[in-house]
XYZ file of C-alpha atoms in Angstrom:
599
model
C 33.177 7.828 -3.643
C 29.989 6.408 -2.178
C 28.551 3.061 -3.204
C 25.533 4.637 -4.868
C 27.650 7.179 -6.750
C 29.713 4.314 -8.116
C 26.560 2.477 -9.163
C 25.340 5.541 -11.040
C 28.661 5.711 -12.903
C 28.439 2.016 -13.756
C 24.913 2.461 -15.081
C 25.958 5.367 -17.304
C 28.771 3.252 -18.710
C 26.301 0.456 -19.426
C 23.937 2.885 -21.146
C 26.771 3.901 -23.424
C 27.424 0.238 -24.260
C 23.746 -0.185 -25.138
C 23.805 2.967 -27.303
C 21.450 4.802 -24.968
C 21.577 8.404 -23.776
C 19.277 7.863 -20.840
C 17.154 5.386 -18.924
C 14.113 5.458 -16.632
C 13.990 3.291 -13.486
C 10.579 2.904 -11.763
C 9.985 1.290 -8.382
C 7.782 -1.566 -9.555
C 7.982 -5.029 -11.107
C 6.569 -6.711 -14.214
C 3.186 -6.956 -12.456
C 2.996 -3.204 -11.701
C 3.118 -4.023 -7.980
C 3.447 -1.382 -5.280
C 5.561 -3.622 -3.055
C 8.111 -5.710 -4.937
C 10.486 -8.571 -4.291
C 14.192 -7.969 -3.715
C 15.039 -8.858 -7.323
C 12.977 -5.868 -8.532
C 14.322 -3.253 -6.090
C 16.267 -1.500 -8.831
C 15.509 2.038 -7.672
C 16.663 1.348 -4.113
C 19.822 -0.405 -5.292
C 20.751 2.474 -7.584
C 19.882 5.462 -5.390
C 19.563 4.284 -1.778
C 15.923 5.408 -1.614
C 13.860 3.188 0.684
C 10.349 4.474 0.022
C 7.597 2.471 -1.645
C 6.927 4.797 -4.590
C 9.325 6.649 -6.847
C 11.076 6.817 -10.219
C 14.549 7.797 -11.367
C 15.704 9.142 -14.708
C 19.375 9.047 -15.676
C 20.975 11.077 -18.470
C 24.695 11.399 -19.286
C 25.237 14.590 -17.266
C 22.270 14.768 -14.919
C 19.868 12.536 -13.031
C 16.640 13.043 -11.103
C 14.569 11.115 -8.597
C 10.814 11.684 -8.579
C 8.819 11.267 -5.351
C 5.527 12.533 -3.978
C 4.776 14.519 -0.820
C 4.984 11.465 1.451
C 8.717 11.211 0.823
C 9.866 14.851 0.637
C 12.027 14.503 3.754
C 12.978 10.860 3.347
C 14.363 11.179 -0.168
C 16.673 13.975 0.926
C 17.966 11.899 3.823
C 18.631 8.811 1.718
C 19.614 10.050 -1.747
C 22.665 12.232 -2.346
C 22.056 15.709 -3.716
C 25.531 15.510 -5.241
C 24.244 13.028 -7.819
C 20.489 13.513 -7.963
C 17.970 16.312 -8.403
C 14.835 15.969 -6.289
C 11.671 16.396 -8.343
C 8.187 16.448 -6.829
C 5.256 14.611 -8.375
C 2.523 14.982 -9.471
C 3.421 18.650 -9.894
C 6.062 17.490 -12.374
C 6.267 14.408 -14.586
C 9.135 12.214 -15.695
C 8.165 12.830 -19.320
C 8.305 16.609 -18.967
C 11.637 16.483 -17.115
C 13.155 14.280 -19.797
C 11.879 16.558 -22.543
C 13.397 19.566 -20.804
C 16.797 17.916 -20.329
C 17.510 15.721 -23.372
C 19.181 16.873 -26.540
C 17.921 16.458 -30.068
C 18.512 12.924 -31.311
C 18.811 11.457 -27.811
C 17.845 7.812 -27.307
C 16.180 7.260 -23.913
C 15.649 3.655 -22.882
C 12.854 2.020 -20.900
C 12.060 -1.538 -19.882
C 8.676 -2.429 -21.455
C 8.060 -4.934 -18.633
C 8.103 -2.105 -16.062
C 5.872 0.610 -17.576
C 2.263 0.874 -18.674
C 1.381 1.571 -22.277
C -0.082 4.934 -21.234
C 3.246 5.970 -19.706
C 5.072 4.871 -22.848
C 2.763 6.848 -25.132
C 2.957 10.021 -23.028
C 6.731 9.859 -22.670
C 7.288 9.028 -26.338
C 5.205 12.034 -27.346
C 7.078 14.374 -24.999
C 10.451 13.218 -26.285
C 9.367 13.297 -29.915
C 8.503 16.965 -29.540
C 12.177 17.535 -28.678
C 13.498 15.336 -31.474
C 14.416 12.518 -29.090
C 13.365 8.868 -29.155
C 12.053 6.464 -26.510
C 13.630 3.025 -26.950
C 12.336 -0.302 -25.550
C 15.265 -2.381 -24.278
C 15.583 -6.155 -24.376
C 18.044 -6.152 -21.457
C 17.520 -3.846 -18.480
C 20.830 -1.971 -18.059
C 20.413 -1.828 -14.265
C 20.294 -5.626 -14.162
C 23.415 -5.755 -16.292
C 25.477 -3.897 -13.668
C 23.757 -5.271 -10.538
C 26.217 -8.062 -9.836
C 24.638 -9.405 -6.641
C 21.022 -9.012 -7.694
C 18.821 -11.395 -5.691
C 16.988 -14.182 -7.472
C 13.181 -14.196 -7.407
C 11.738 -15.961 -4.375
C 11.472 -19.774 -4.641
C 8.721 -19.970 -1.976
C 5.871 -22.378 -2.782
C 2.279 -21.335 -3.285
C -0.342 -22.314 -0.733
C -4.075 -22.920 -0.849
C -6.306 -20.198 0.629
C -9.286 -22.102 1.991
C -12.793 -21.546 0.665
C -13.872 -20.954 4.265
C -11.650 -17.880 4.455
C -12.261 -16.823 0.840
C -16.022 -17.158 1.084
C -16.296 -18.281 -2.551
C -14.699 -21.044 -4.627
C -12.234 -20.336 -7.392
C -14.586 -22.070 -9.839
C -17.360 -19.633 -8.949
C -15.031 -16.673 -9.343
C -13.822 -17.893 -12.727
C -17.418 -18.436 -13.844
C -18.101 -14.785 -13.001
C -15.108 -13.764 -15.112
C -16.408 -15.915 -17.983
C -19.793 -14.180 -17.772
C -18.013 -10.821 -17.916
C -16.030 -11.904 -21.001
C -19.293 -12.744 -22.732
C -20.710 -9.321 -21.827
C -17.726 -7.416 -23.265
C -17.291 -9.681 -26.287
C -13.811 -10.918 -25.427
C -12.265 -14.375 -25.789
C -9.850 -14.122 -22.858
C -8.538 -11.784 -20.180
C -4.954 -11.403 -19.002
C -4.597 -11.091 -15.214
C -1.120 -9.670 -14.487
C -1.649 -8.268 -10.961
C -0.341 -10.624 -8.287
C -3.181 -10.062 -5.842
C -5.751 -10.559 -8.605
C -4.370 -14.024 -9.400
C -4.217 -14.826 -5.678
C -7.859 -13.777 -5.206
C -9.147 -15.440 -8.363
C -7.543 -18.837 -7.759
C -7.768 -18.795 -3.936
C -4.031 -19.221 -3.561
C -1.439 -17.268 -1.637
C 2.361 -17.065 -1.710
C 5.440 -15.586 -0.086
C 7.269 -13.927 -2.970
C 6.813 -10.314 -1.855
C 7.687 -9.244 1.657
C 4.571 -8.506 3.728
C 2.162 -9.347 0.876
C 1.088 -13.013 0.576
C 1.255 -13.390 -3.199
C 3.158 -15.560 -5.669
C 4.893 -14.356 -8.834
C 2.423 -15.548 -11.453
C 0.251 -14.539 -14.393
C -3.188 -15.890 -15.288
C -5.143 -15.951 -18.548
C -8.843 -16.784 -18.180
C -10.839 -18.030 -21.158
C -14.472 -17.571 -22.088
C -15.297 -21.059 -20.781
C -14.062 -20.233 -17.274
C -10.903 -22.313 -17.532
C -7.581 -20.659 -16.894
C -3.888 -20.875 -17.692
C -1.590 -20.171 -14.750
C 2.027 -19.205 -15.455
C 4.243 -19.794 -12.418
C 7.687 -21.199 -11.669
C 7.309 -25.017 -11.490
C 8.992 -25.272 -8.081
C 6.176 -23.220 -6.547
C 3.526 -25.823 -7.303
C 2.743 -28.319 -4.551
C 0.509 -31.376 -4.679
C -2.017 -29.538 -2.523
C -2.145 -26.576 -4.915
C -2.439 -28.875 -7.960
C -5.314 -30.698 -6.325
C -6.970 -27.437 -5.302
C -6.774 -25.948 -8.812
C -8.060 -29.065 -10.564
C -8.138 -29.753 -14.284
C -9.809 -26.457 -15.170
C -6.591 -24.546 -14.424
C -3.711 -25.511 -16.687
C -0.283 -24.829 -15.188
C 2.681 -23.590 -17.241
C 6.180 -22.358 -16.523
C 6.207 -18.608 -15.866
C 8.827 -18.264 -18.618
C 6.175 -19.394 -21.134
C 3.910 -16.414 -20.473
C 5.245 -14.058 -23.160
C 5.248 -16.780 -25.856
C 1.678 -17.699 -24.869
C 0.583 -14.091 -25.454
C 2.044 -14.288 -28.949
C -0.141 -17.318 -29.715
C -3.444 -15.480 -29.209
C -3.836 -14.743 -32.922
C -7.368 -13.804 -33.870
C -8.445 -13.530 -30.219
C -9.986 -10.498 -28.556
C -8.018 -10.194 -25.326
C -9.031 -7.945 -22.416
C -6.057 -6.275 -20.720
C -6.217 -3.708 -17.909
C -4.147 -0.690 -19.038
C -3.605 0.401 -15.434
C -2.231 -2.958 -14.263
C -0.582 -4.469 -17.333
C 2.832 -3.447 -18.586
C 3.393 -2.291 -22.141
C 5.136 -5.553 -23.076
C 1.886 -7.511 -22.583
C 0.005 -5.337 -25.063
C 2.952 -5.497 -27.465
C 3.142 -9.300 -27.354
C -0.595 -9.814 -27.920
C -0.691 -7.425 -30.852
C 2.531 -8.726 -32.392
C 1.016 -12.216 -32.365
C -2.103 -11.109 -34.223
C -4.438 -10.723 -31.258
C -6.598 -7.691 -30.522
C -5.921 -6.022 -27.179
C -9.012 -4.578 -25.489
C -8.127 -1.989 -22.821
C -10.627 -3.002 -20.128
C -10.480 -3.037 -16.328
C -9.418 -6.307 -14.676
C -12.780 -7.986 -13.881
C -11.546 -9.197 -10.480
C -10.868 -5.697 -9.139
C -14.318 -4.794 -7.837
C -15.248 -8.290 -6.541
C -11.900 -8.457 -4.728
C -12.402 -5.037 -3.152
C -16.017 -5.776 -2.168
C -15.638 -8.222 0.700
C -18.177 -11.020 1.123
C -19.706 -12.110 4.428
C -16.929 -14.604 5.210
C -14.211 -12.030 4.546
C -15.958 -9.387 6.654
C -16.419 -11.831 9.526
C -12.775 -12.820 9.240
C -11.624 -9.224 9.356
C -13.711 -8.534 12.433
C -12.064 -11.493 14.171
C -8.606 -10.374 13.052
C -9.344 -6.847 14.322
C -10.056 -8.115 17.841
C -6.960 -10.309 17.878
C -4.726 -7.579 16.459
C -6.243 -4.884 18.667
C -5.490 -6.894 21.790
C -1.861 -7.276 20.710
C -1.593 -3.548 19.966
C -3.174 -2.668 23.321
C -0.608 -4.766 25.158
C 2.089 -2.901 23.222
C 0.625 0.526 23.971
C 0.688 -0.226 27.673
C 4.257 -1.538 27.371
C 5.573 1.513 25.493
C 3.829 3.903 27.912
C 5.504 2.150 30.846
C 8.937 1.453 29.375
C 9.777 4.382 27.097
C 10.002 7.003 29.881
C 12.591 4.819 31.631
C 14.967 5.167 28.666
C 16.747 2.474 26.709
C 14.090 1.923 24.049
C 14.614 2.732 20.369
C 12.485 2.802 17.259
C 13.790 -0.640 16.349
C 13.314 -2.198 19.777
C 9.744 -0.889 19.945
C 8.871 -2.285 16.518
C 10.328 -5.652 17.505
C 8.308 -5.711 20.741
C 5.061 -4.983 18.880
C 5.792 -7.781 16.428
C 6.368 -10.096 19.390
C 2.962 -9.223 20.840
C 1.361 -10.049 17.496
C 3.288 -13.301 17.219
C 2.060 -14.300 20.669
C -1.472 -14.484 19.223
C -0.342 -17.683 17.494
C -2.149 -16.582 14.329
C 0.220 -14.060 12.730
C 1.416 -15.101 9.266
C 3.454 -11.969 8.553
C 3.378 -8.228 9.102
C 1.254 -6.402 6.546
C 4.111 -3.910 6.017
C 7.298 -2.916 7.791
C 6.160 -0.978 10.849
C 6.570 2.795 10.746
C 8.119 3.115 14.187
C 8.982 6.786 14.438
C 9.863 9.072 17.315
C 10.335 12.828 17.332
C 11.448 14.187 13.943
C 11.057 10.817 12.231
C 7.339 10.966 12.971
C 7.137 13.865 10.533
C 8.098 11.476 7.707
C 4.771 9.804 6.835
C 6.323 6.659 5.329
C 9.487 6.524 7.420
C 11.256 3.151 7.486
C 13.461 2.480 10.474
C 16.848 0.816 9.939
C 19.825 0.001 12.142
C 21.430 3.201 10.904
C 18.417 5.489 11.333
C 16.919 4.144 14.570
C 16.592 6.871 17.206
C 16.226 6.481 20.971
C 12.711 7.174 22.224
C 13.093 10.085 24.639
C 10.969 12.122 27.008
C 9.275 15.115 25.422
C 8.706 13.360 22.113
C 5.699 11.947 20.346
C 6.126 8.326 19.311
C 4.146 7.249 16.234
C 3.572 3.578 15.427
C 1.865 2.619 12.147
C 1.712 -1.150 11.784
C -0.376 -4.135 10.810
C -0.556 -7.889 10.610
C -1.342 -10.522 8.016
C -3.698 -13.194 9.321
C -5.454 -15.911 7.322
C -8.758 -14.199 8.091
C -7.769 -10.570 7.576
C -5.177 -7.854 6.965
C -4.848 -5.069 9.533
C -3.395 -1.550 9.448
C -3.543 0.841 12.417
C -1.703 3.948 13.630
C -1.498 5.342 17.137
C 0.579 8.108 18.741
C 1.965 7.955 22.282
C 3.308 10.995 24.181
C 6.520 10.245 26.017
C 6.199 12.516 29.023
C 3.991 15.588 28.966
C 2.919 16.791 25.499
C 2.966 20.463 24.589
C -0.181 22.485 24.083
C 0.557 22.629 20.358
C 0.851 18.835 20.165
C -2.512 18.440 21.890
C -4.133 21.003 19.599
C -2.847 19.298 16.446
C -3.734 15.834 17.715
C -7.258 16.890 18.575
C -7.766 18.443 15.150
C -6.617 15.205 13.534
C -9.022 13.315 15.806
C -11.898 15.630 14.823
C -11.212 14.900 11.157
C -11.000 11.179 11.886
C -14.386 11.253 13.626
C -15.958 13.316 10.846
C -15.035 10.690 8.278
C -15.949 7.750 10.530
C -19.448 9.154 11.060
C -20.137 10.181 7.452
C -23.360 9.075 5.753
C -23.498 9.392 1.962
C -25.503 8.212 -1.065
C -24.425 5.363 -3.367
C -22.166 6.656 -6.119
C -20.131 8.823 -3.728
C -16.372 8.581 -4.153
C -13.623 8.859 -1.597
C -12.497 12.107 -3.194
C -15.833 13.646 -2.285
C -15.393 12.607 1.363
C -11.737 13.550 1.739
C -12.397 17.141 2.839
C -14.337 15.917 5.886
C -11.103 14.646 7.420
C -9.164 17.820 6.580
C -11.567 20.578 7.554
C -10.560 20.810 11.260
C -6.945 21.244 10.123
C -7.811 23.606 7.288
C -9.589 25.970 9.690
C -6.237 26.403 11.489
C -4.260 26.812 8.251
C -2.927 23.255 8.364
C -3.043 20.176 6.098
C -1.268 16.875 5.407
C 0.419 15.764 2.183
C -0.924 12.259 1.726
C -4.214 10.534 1.050
C -6.724 10.070 3.846
C -7.574 6.453 3.083
C -6.701 3.418 0.979
C -8.379 0.095 0.325
C -7.244 -3.007 2.242
C -7.268 -6.614 1.026
C -8.431 -9.814 2.685
C -5.174 -11.585 3.602
C -3.765 -9.749 0.614
C -2.277 -6.332 -0.117
C -2.517 -3.755 2.667
C -2.899 -1.146 -0.093
C -5.652 -2.341 -2.416
C -7.476 -0.487 -5.157
C -9.549 0.809 -6.675
C -11.221 2.935 -3.980
C -9.312 5.702 -2.236
C -10.045 8.665 0.006
C -7.757 11.426 -1.223
C -7.492 14.711 -3.041
C -7.336 14.143 -6.820
C -3.784 15.521 -6.878
C -2.485 13.336 -4.049
C -1.024 9.814 -4.275
C -3.930 7.427 -4.576
C -6.250 10.239 -5.603
C -6.726 8.812 -9.086
C -10.055 8.643 -10.878
C -13.159 8.853 -8.730
C -14.205 5.328 -7.721
C -17.629 4.989 -6.098
C -17.544 3.386 -2.671
C -19.526 0.161 -2.374
C -20.849 -1.782 0.601
C -18.250 -4.355 1.600
C -15.191 -2.241 0.795
C -12.629 -1.815 3.569
C -10.680 1.457 3.646
C -8.382 3.210 6.070
C -9.239 6.461 7.856
C -5.906 8.144 8.578
C -5.711 11.921 8.671
C -2.494 13.329 10.098
C -0.336 16.332 10.831
C 3.440 16.591 10.415
C 5.775 19.266 11.739
C 9.069 18.811 9.929
C 11.992 18.162 12.230
C 9.821 17.846 15.341
C 6.937 15.364 15.381
C 4.200 13.614 13.456
C 0.605 12.678 14.253
C -1.668 10.175 12.543
C -4.750 8.348 13.824
C -5.691 5.362 11.668
C -8.541 2.883 11.873
C -9.983 0.655 9.161
C -13.561 1.234 8.047
C -16.107 -1.070 6.429
C -18.573 0.494 3.995
C -22.089 -0.599 5.010
C -25.644 0.132 3.910
C -27.751 2.212 6.267
C -31.423 3.119 6.292
C -32.163 6.416 8.050
C -35.485 6.899 9.881
C -36.606 9.797 7.707
C -34.633 8.825 4.639
C -36.085 8.139 1.213
C -33.350 5.773 0.014
C -30.727 3.419 1.395
C -27.513 5.290 2.151
C -23.938 4.199 2.752
C -21.940 4.742 5.910
C -18.871 3.405 7.696
C -18.456 0.828 10.444
C -15.171 1.173 12.320
C -13.370 -2.174 12.381
C -10.123 -1.347 14.193
C -10.166 -1.620 17.982
C -7.495 0.103 20.081
C -7.457 3.013 22.531
C -7.045 6.533 21.151
C -4.565 8.466 23.294
C -6.468 10.462 25.943
C -3.439 12.460 27.105
C -3.162 14.115 23.700
C -6.782 15.242 23.517
C -7.839 18.826 24.216
C -11.431 18.069 25.207
C -12.349 21.727 24.847
C -11.931 21.432 21.080
C -14.361 18.529 20.804
C -18.070 18.982 20.261
C -20.580 17.056 22.352
C -21.191 14.775 19.375
C -17.466 14.094 18.970
C -17.062 13.268 22.652
C -20.061 10.941 22.430
C -18.498 9.118 19.463
C -15.163 8.760 21.241
C -16.750 7.510 24.456
C -18.879 5.000 22.556
C -15.866 3.816 20.562
C -13.789 3.375 23.716
C -16.616 1.512 25.451
C -16.686 -0.883 22.503
C -12.887 -1.281 22.644
C -13.114 -2.297 26.300
C -16.058 -4.599 25.679
C -14.500 -6.467 22.742
C -10.807 -6.461 23.682
C -11.161 -6.960 27.421
C -11.802 -10.720 27.261
C -8.670 -11.145 25.103
C -6.319 -9.433 27.577
C -4.527 -10.424 30.785
C -6.026 -8.855 33.894
C -3.389 -6.119 34.287
C -3.741 -5.057 30.650
C -7.527 -5.126 30.975
C -7.388 -2.721 33.930
C -5.020 -0.408 32.052
C -7.290 -0.446 29.000
C -10.331 0.467 31.099
C -8.476 3.498 32.456
C -7.291 4.587 28.973
C -10.846 4.267 27.635
C -12.656 6.123 30.421
C -15.140 8.757 29.233
C -13.702 12.098 28.147
C -14.466 14.912 30.595
C -15.755 18.259 29.365
């Protein structure tokens, strides 16, 4: 019996002890984070799934794991079909699957610190229609059987300087206080880790690849705040930085504090706060107001200091990536390199900048068939040798004090096929179409998404993930609320207007299962633009990422004159800005890779 099969049996036994007929296990934490600390990796521990989004549902005689199109291949490689049914979302929902599989009178458990109130209401209604009940548990049954569960990180918090933040915490809290007055609320609960980090100008090391600390914040109408964090995380420097206007409490006191908000009107973001937060406020006599976290838009709309920092980080990171691209082009054809060794070498190039604080996510270092898995994660067990005839895809990024980067490039190992060049060029055409878009204020990413897909659509092709996501400023590499995606795709969500100052990725792709994958990703800054004959200020994109786009994969005959002009201008800029950061040999190689595209 496999380890994960044994864990599933142990969980079912625990459910029986807790008088439950089922349980739902999401891949998140009590802050509704996308990336979570080891202590919250319940889904991975139970099933073996290593993706960054998914949910499992366990009943006495059946179990299912729910993943979206990014993980269709990966989930089948990592999770046993002997124990689990694979269910695609959003075509299907956990609530509907439970309703179709539970019996009348069944008691299905959930952890109220891991689900939103909306999820609870929808799932409760679906189960009620079948005569079953959704039960909030006090003790998570997965934790009860996870004997070697890691403890939460003890890493201390650190001050994020005002020079990098571009605005003091006091000024940010004053803005929140003004917002509270506008909406008629007495306080707002800030549960999202990156929101607390942004608001208080602090950072942490509690989640791999994301510089945040496990903490909650409650901001009052006077602009003062209560921070709930493990005492060992507080340093003298952080205490001094926060000052007297931020009262510090043990993180364990957060739930009791919510219960003491009797008579208060408390704003809580229903998309970011778990059900238990609403329950505690209301049980204590407070009124919960379902309103968006007031830090979300200011955090996503970068100020001048943050934009300048990201531009500097883009040059630094682009030079490191360029050195890697030359290295992989030279070394991979000789043999002996693997997905793991390549990822390690790229990290070394970034570390040699002397400014890298962390990676922004585990690199997607994927050759051949693994490239067709959009969110592939290489391990010792899965790492493949990089061989001639393959396409090697590297999606990676760095965390620097002045910016967070995310970039994808594809390298042919040997001579690419005509099909590979056709698909790559179509992806490039879509990438250029989005990069050069001009659009009026109020436009959402959903309205722009088709621009990046049209060259693929005309050949009967598409890709099963979003085209772009927001990026933080030395924060989360995936940052809301803006996205560029189909409504039905992960990150599609409600339509969020793009605003000047937002940073988003531009990453169309193509994936041929079992053979290869292609993705070209740069980060874009939304900027205002006045057109010569225009009647109003428009919005457009400025490309931030700097790195050569692979010439040997381009079928120039598929590019229009305008597309070639964009590519040549982009490559000229890459040479101009990265050249001074590179050793002479790398500079010469870069100039050759960025030469103008011939007709």
